[in-house]
PDB file of C-alpha atoms in Angstrom:
ATOM      1  CA  UNK A   1       0.317   0.237  -0.348  1.00  0.00           C
ATOM      2  CA  UNK A   2       1.494   3.193  -1.367  1.00  0.00           C
ATOM      3  CA  UNK A   3       1.214   6.298   1.616  1.00  0.00           C
ATOM      4  CA  UNK A   4       0.458   9.952   1.137  1.00  0.00           C
ATOM      5  CA  UNK A   5       3.932  10.500   1.390  1.00  0.00           C
ATOM      6  CA  UNK A   6       5.215   8.103  -1.173  1.00  0.00           C
ATOM      7  CA  UNK A   7       2.036   9.356  -3.171  1.00  0.00           C
ATOM      8  CA  UNK A   8       3.294  12.610  -3.546  1.00  0.00           C
ATOM      9  CA  UNK A   9       6.913  12.240  -3.776  1.00  0.00           C
ATOM     10  CA  UNK A  10       6.473  10.179  -6.688  1.00  0.00           C
ATOM     11  CA  UNK A  11       3.747  12.703  -7.713  1.00  0.00           C
ATOM     12  CA  UNK A  12       6.728  15.278  -7.507  1.00  0.00           C
ATOM     13  CA  UNK A  13       9.109  13.481  -9.041  1.00  0.00           C
ATOM     14  CA  UNK A  14       7.139  13.018 -11.999  1.00  0.00           C
ATOM     15  CA  UNK A  15       6.571  16.476 -11.913  1.00  0.00           C
ATOM     16  CA  UNK A  16      10.446  17.040 -12.177  1.00  0.00           C
ATOM     17  CA  UNK A  17      11.114  14.673 -15.369  1.00  0.00           C
ATOM     18  CA  UNK A  18       7.502  16.170 -17.459  1.00  0.00           C
ATOM     19  CA  UNK A  19       5.399  12.855 -17.224  1.00  0.00           C
ATOM     20  CA  UNK A  20       2.350  14.549 -14.778  1.00  0.00           C
ATOM     21  CA  UNK A  21       1.268  15.969 -17.445  1.00  0.00           C
ATOM     22  CA  UNK A  22      -0.234  12.905 -19.364  1.00  0.00           C
ATOM     23  CA  UNK A  23      -1.376  11.051 -16.363  1.00  0.00           C
ATOM     24  CA  UNK A  24      -3.197  14.088 -14.824  1.00  0.00           C
ATOM     25  CA  UNK A  25      -4.727  14.414 -18.589  1.00  0.00           C
ATOM     26  CA  UNK A  26      -6.053  11.197 -18.919  1.00  0.00           C
ATOM     27  CA  UNK A  27      -9.992  10.760 -19.095  1.00  0.00           C
ATOM     28  CA  UNK A  28     -11.609   8.951 -16.605  1.00  0.00           C
ATOM     29  CA  UNK A  29     -13.883   6.421 -17.729  1.00  0.00           C
ATOM     30  CA  UNK A  30     -15.836   3.884 -15.990  1.00  0.00           C
ATOM     31  CA  UNK A  31     -14.965   0.298 -16.305  1.00  0.00           C
ATOM     32  CA  UNK A  32     -17.883  -1.302 -14.301  1.00  0.00           C
ATOM     33  CA  UNK A  33     -21.090  -0.647 -12.244  1.00  0.00           C
ATOM     34  CA  UNK A  34     -23.343  -2.196  -9.897  1.00  0.00           C
ATOM     35  CA  UNK A  35     -25.641  -1.980 -11.349  1.00  0.00           C
ATOM     36  CA  UNK A  36     -24.836  -2.505 -15.271  1.00  0.00           C
ATOM     37  CA  UNK A  37     -26.429   0.473 -16.698  1.00  0.00           C
ATOM     38  CA  UNK A  38     -29.998  -0.302 -17.808  1.00  0.00           C
ATOM     39  CA  UNK A  39     -29.416  -3.823 -15.460  1.00  0.00           C
ATOM     40  CA  UNK A  40     -32.862  -5.220 -14.001  1.00  0.00           C
ATOM     41  CA  UNK A  41     -31.864  -5.596 -10.392  1.00  0.00           C
ATOM     42  CA  UNK A  42     -33.988  -6.926  -7.516  1.00  0.00           C
ATOM     43  CA  UNK A  43     -35.137  -5.248  -4.236  1.00  0.00           C
ATOM     44  CA  UNK A  44     -32.857  -7.271  -2.399  1.00  0.00           C
ATOM     45  CA  UNK A  45     -29.529  -5.838  -3.643  1.00  0.00           C
ATOM     46  CA  UNK A  46     -28.059  -3.460  -1.284  1.00  0.00           C
ATOM     47  CA  UNK A  47     -24.513  -3.420  -2.984  1.00  0.00           C
ATOM     48  CA  UNK A  48     -23.514  -0.526  -5.607  1.00  0.00           C
ATOM     49  CA  UNK A  49     -20.012   0.729  -7.036  1.00  0.00           C
ATOM     50  CA  UNK A  50     -18.691   2.258  -9.737  1.00  0.00           C
ATOM     51  CA  UNK A  51     -14.843   0.842 -10.920  1.00  0.00           C
ATOM     52  CA  UNK A  52     -12.497   3.301 -13.485  1.00  0.00           C
ATOM     53  CA  UNK A  53      -9.626   3.438 -14.959  1.00  0.00           C
ATOM     54  CA  UNK A  54      -7.591   4.653 -12.792  1.00  0.00           C
ATOM     55  CA  UNK A  55      -7.798   5.550  -9.093  1.00  0.00           C
ATOM     56  CA  UNK A  56     -10.403   8.392  -7.329  1.00  0.00           C
ATOM     57  CA  UNK A  57     -10.732  10.117  -4.236  1.00  0.00           C
ATOM     58  CA  UNK A  58     -13.030   8.723  -2.223  1.00  0.00           C
ATOM     59  CA  UNK A  59     -13.104  11.237   0.267  1.00  0.00           C
ATOM     60  CA  UNK A  60     -14.259  13.581  -1.927  1.00  0.00           C
ATOM     61  CA  UNK A  61     -16.364  11.286  -4.472  1.00  0.00           C
ATOM     62  CA  UNK A  62     -19.656  10.932  -3.782  1.00  0.00           C
ATOM     63  CA  UNK A  63     -22.580   8.698  -5.300  1.00  0.00           C
ATOM     64  CA  UNK A  64     -26.291   8.687  -4.890  1.00  0.00           C
ATOM     65  CA  UNK A  65     -29.222   6.796  -5.787  1.00  0.00           C
ATOM     66  CA  UNK A  66     -31.798   9.315  -7.483  1.00  0.00           C
ATOM     67  CA  UNK A  67     -35.991   8.644  -9.178  1.00  0.00           C
ATOM     68  CA  UNK A  68     -37.388  11.484 -10.883  1.00  0.00           C
ATOM     69  CA  UNK A  69     -34.693  13.570 -11.493  1.00  0.00           C
ATOM     70  CA  UNK A  70     -34.301  14.086  -7.667  1.00  0.00           C
ATOM     71  CA  UNK A  71     -31.946  12.613  -5.262  1.00  0.00           C
ATOM     72  CA  UNK A  72     -33.694  10.026  -3.105  1.00  0.00           C
ATOM     73  CA  UNK A  73     -30.468   8.675  -0.590  1.00  0.00           C
ATOM     74  CA  UNK A  74     -26.628   9.847  -0.797  1.00  0.00           C
ATOM     75  CA  UNK A  75     -24.309   7.302  -0.482  1.00  0.00           C
ATOM     76  CA  UNK A  76     -21.061   7.063   1.470  1.00  0.00           C
ATOM     77  CA  UNK A  77     -18.212   5.104  -0.512  1.00  0.00           C
ATOM     78  CA  UNK A  78     -16.467   3.169   1.921  1.00  0.00           C
ATOM     79  CA  UNK A  79     -13.102   4.489   1.689  1.00  0.00           C
ATOM     80  CA  UNK A  80     -11.538   0.959   2.038  1.00  0.00           C
ATOM     81  CA  UNK A  81     -12.835   0.309  -1.109  1.00  0.00           C
ATOM     82  CA  UNK A  82      -9.770  -0.624  -4.287  1.00  0.00           C
ATOM     83  CA  UNK A  83      -8.293   2.941  -5.280  1.00  0.00           C
ATOM     84  CA  UNK A  84     -10.567   3.097  -8.339  1.00  0.00           C
ATOM     85  CA  UNK A  85     -13.792   1.808  -6.803  1.00  0.00           C
ATOM     86  CA  UNK A  86     -16.241   3.532  -5.104  1.00  0.00           C
ATOM     87  CA  UNK A  87     -18.029   1.403  -3.562  1.00  0.00           C
ATOM     88  CA  UNK A  88     -21.466   1.575  -1.159  1.00  0.00           C
ATOM     89  CA  UNK A  89     -24.588  -0.331   0.344  1.00  0.00           C
ATOM     90  CA  UNK A  90     -28.366   1.372  -0.215  1.00  0.00           C
ATOM     91  CA  UNK A  91     -31.037   0.687   1.917  1.00  0.00           C
ATOM     92  CA  UNK A  92     -34.181  -1.471  -0.141  1.00  0.00           C
ATOM     93  CA  UNK A  93     -35.445   0.242  -3.188  1.00  0.00           C
ATOM     94  CA  UNK A  94     -39.293   0.051  -4.053  1.00  0.00           C
ATOM     95  CA  UNK A  95     -39.700  -1.283  -7.501  1.00  0.00           C
ATOM     96  CA  UNK A  96     -39.189   1.503 -10.188  1.00  0.00           C
ATOM     97  CA  UNK A  97     -36.576   3.313 -12.575  1.00  0.00           C
ATOM     98  CA  UNK A  98     -34.069   4.717 -10.645  1.00  0.00           C
ATOM     99  CA  UNK A  99     -30.175   6.281 -11.352  1.00  0.00           C
ATOM    100  CA  UNK A 100     -27.011   5.796  -9.508  1.00  0.00           C
ATOM    101  CA  UNK A 101     -25.028   9.523  -9.651  1.00  0.00           C
ATOM    102  CA  UNK A 102     -21.548   9.229  -9.190  1.00  0.00           C
ATOM    103  CA  UNK A 103     -19.238  12.550  -9.022  1.00  0.00           C
ATOM    104  CA  UNK A 104     -15.267  12.247  -8.650  1.00  0.00           C
ATOM    105  CA  UNK A 105     -13.877  15.360  -6.683  1.00  0.00           C
ATOM    106  CA  UNK A 106     -10.844  16.679  -7.432  1.00  0.00           C
ATOM    107  CA  UNK A 107      -9.742  19.072 -10.438  1.00  0.00           C
ATOM    108  CA  UNK A 108     -10.978  18.360 -12.487  1.00  0.00           C
ATOM    109  CA  UNK A 109     -14.241  16.700 -11.222  1.00  0.00           C
ATOM    110  CA  UNK A 110     -15.890  13.940 -13.199  1.00  0.00           C
ATOM    111  CA  UNK A 111     -19.756  12.631 -12.897  1.00  0.00           C
ATOM    112  CA  UNK A 112     -22.071  10.334 -14.597  1.00  0.00           C
ATOM    113  CA  UNK A 113     -25.398   8.890 -13.900  1.00  0.00           C
ATOM    114  CA  UNK A 114     -25.600   4.712 -14.523  1.00  0.00           C
ATOM    115  CA  UNK A 115     -29.496   4.317 -15.543  1.00  0.00           C
ATOM    116  CA  UNK A 116     -31.361   1.303 -13.714  1.00  0.00           C
ATOM    117  CA  UNK A 117     -34.563  -0.860 -12.524  1.00  0.00           C
ATOM    118  CA  UNK A 118     -35.544  -2.469  -9.451  1.00  0.00           C
ATOM    119  CA  UNK A 119     -37.731  -4.991 -10.546  1.00  0.00           C
ATOM    120  CA  UNK A 120     -40.254  -7.070  -8.534  1.00  0.00           C
ATOM    121  CA  UNK A 121     -38.184  -9.827  -6.608  1.00  0.00           C
TER     122      UNK A 121
END
């Protein structure tokens, strides 16, 4: 596991060699999620995650469940998740159409939504 001090040192070293620019400019992409986009899940599903193509700042990121354009539940990503994963648990959801909204903090910020449906178990 890399400590914050090591990360700062590595980042500073990359900057000295002119390597930090391309790394910082890398676009954030979703590689996997639960639920998957447009999936139908059961009411008992409570684990939600988004896996990205690079590490994200767990403390400065957010997940939320939205329905009809409004936030119905703010989820708190677990800080112990893998560096590139935002993971959280949610309460049981009633049948209907939802989206998992994610926001990755930092500069620049990235956000997106993953639509899904909760079916009748």
